[in-house]
Amino acid sequence: LFKSTDLGENWNYINNIDVGSGNALFYTMNYVNENLIFIFSKTPSNKYILHKTTDGGNNWIQTGEFSNYKIIKFKNPNTGYLI
């Protein structure tokens, strides 16, 4: 995972997301605001893990594990939808 703060001219590696054991793929991302971002990763066992940052990507926590949902969309910082 990379982050740009200058309109994409430069990119900084910030892949500090814990995906557990094995290799995981980042699947979808939902940007709510500059600090609140959600990312789904897909594990080799086909589970989707939801990750959340509240500080612009510096730190991430796992907020759920799903087998049927893989897209998240937020209307505002409090209201979100899993698809």
Coordinates of C-alpha atoms in Angstrom, one line a residue:
L1 CA 0.0 0.0 0.0
F2 CA 1.3 3.4 -1.0
K3 CA 0.2 6.9 -0.1
S4 CA 0.7 10.2 -1.9
T5 CA 0.2 13.7 -0.3
D6 CA 1.2 15.7 -3.4
L7 CA -1.4 14.8 -6.0
G8 CA 0.4 11.6 -7.0
E9 CA 3.8 13.1 -7.8
N10 CA 5.5 11.0 -5.1
W11 CA 4.4 7.9 -3.3
N12 CA 5.4 6.5 0.1
Y13 CA 5.1 2.9 1.1
I14 CA 2.9 2.5 4.2
N15 CA 2.0 -1.2 4.1
N16 CA 1.7 -1.7 7.8
I17 CA -1.6 -3.5 7.6
D18 CA -1.6 -6.8 9.5
V19 CA -3.1 -9.4 7.2
G20 CA -2.3 -12.4 9.4
S21 CA -0.3 -15.4 8.1
G22 CA 0.2 -16.0 4.4
N23 CA -0.1 -13.5 1.5
A24 CA -3.2 -11.4 1.2
L25 CA -4.5 -9.2 -1.6
F26 CA -5.9 -5.8 -1.1
Y27 CA -9.3 -5.9 -2.6
T28 CA -11.3 -2.7 -2.2
M29 CA -10.8 0.6 -0.5
N30 CA -13.3 3.2 0.7
Y31 CA -12.0 6.7 1.5
V32 CA -14.4 8.5 3.9
N33 CA -12.2 11.5 4.6
E34 CA -8.4 12.1 4.9
N35 CA -8.2 10.2 8.1
L36 CA -10.9 7.6 8.0
I37 CA -10.2 4.8 5.4
F38 CA -11.4 1.2 5.1
I39 CA -9.7 -1.5 3.1
F40 CA -10.8 -5.1 2.4
S41 CA -8.0 -7.7 2.0
K42 CA -8.6 -11.2 0.7
T43 CA -6.8 -14.1 2.4
P44 CA -5.6 -17.3 0.6
S45 CA -8.6 -19.0 2.3
N46 CA -11.0 -16.6 0.5
K47 CA -12.0 -14.6 3.6
Y48 CA -12.3 -10.9 3.4
I49 CA -10.8 -8.9 6.3
L50 CA -11.9 -5.4 6.9
H51 CA -9.2 -2.9 8.0
K52 CA -9.7 0.6 9.3
T53 CA -7.5 3.6 9.9
T54 CA -8.5 6.8 11.7
D55 CA -5.2 8.6 11.2
G56 CA -4.7 8.6 7.4
G57 CA -3.1 5.2 7.1
N58 CA -0.4 5.4 9.7
N59 CA -2.0 2.7 11.9
W60 CA -4.6 0.1 11.0
I61 CA -6.9 -2.2 12.9
Q62 CA -8.9 -5.2 11.8
T63 CA -12.6 -4.6 12.3
G64 CA -14.1 -7.7 10.9
E65 CA -13.8 -10.9 8.8
F66 CA -16.4 -11.8 6.2
S67 CA -16.9 -14.5 3.6
N68 CA -19.8 -13.0 1.7
Y69 CA -19.1 -9.3 1.7
K70 CA -16.2 -7.6 0.0
I71 CA -17.2 -4.0 -0.8
I72 CA -17.7 -1.2 1.8
K73 CA -19.2 2.2 1.1
F74 CA -19.7 5.0 3.6
K75 CA -22.2 7.8 3.2
N76 CA -20.6 9.7 6.0
P77 CA -18.2 8.8 8.9
N78 CA -21.0 7.1 10.9
T79 CA -23.1 5.4 8.2
G80 CA -21.6 2.6 6.0
Y81 CA -22.8 -0.3 3.9
L82 CA -21.4 -3.7 3.2
I83 CA -22.1 -5.3 -0.2

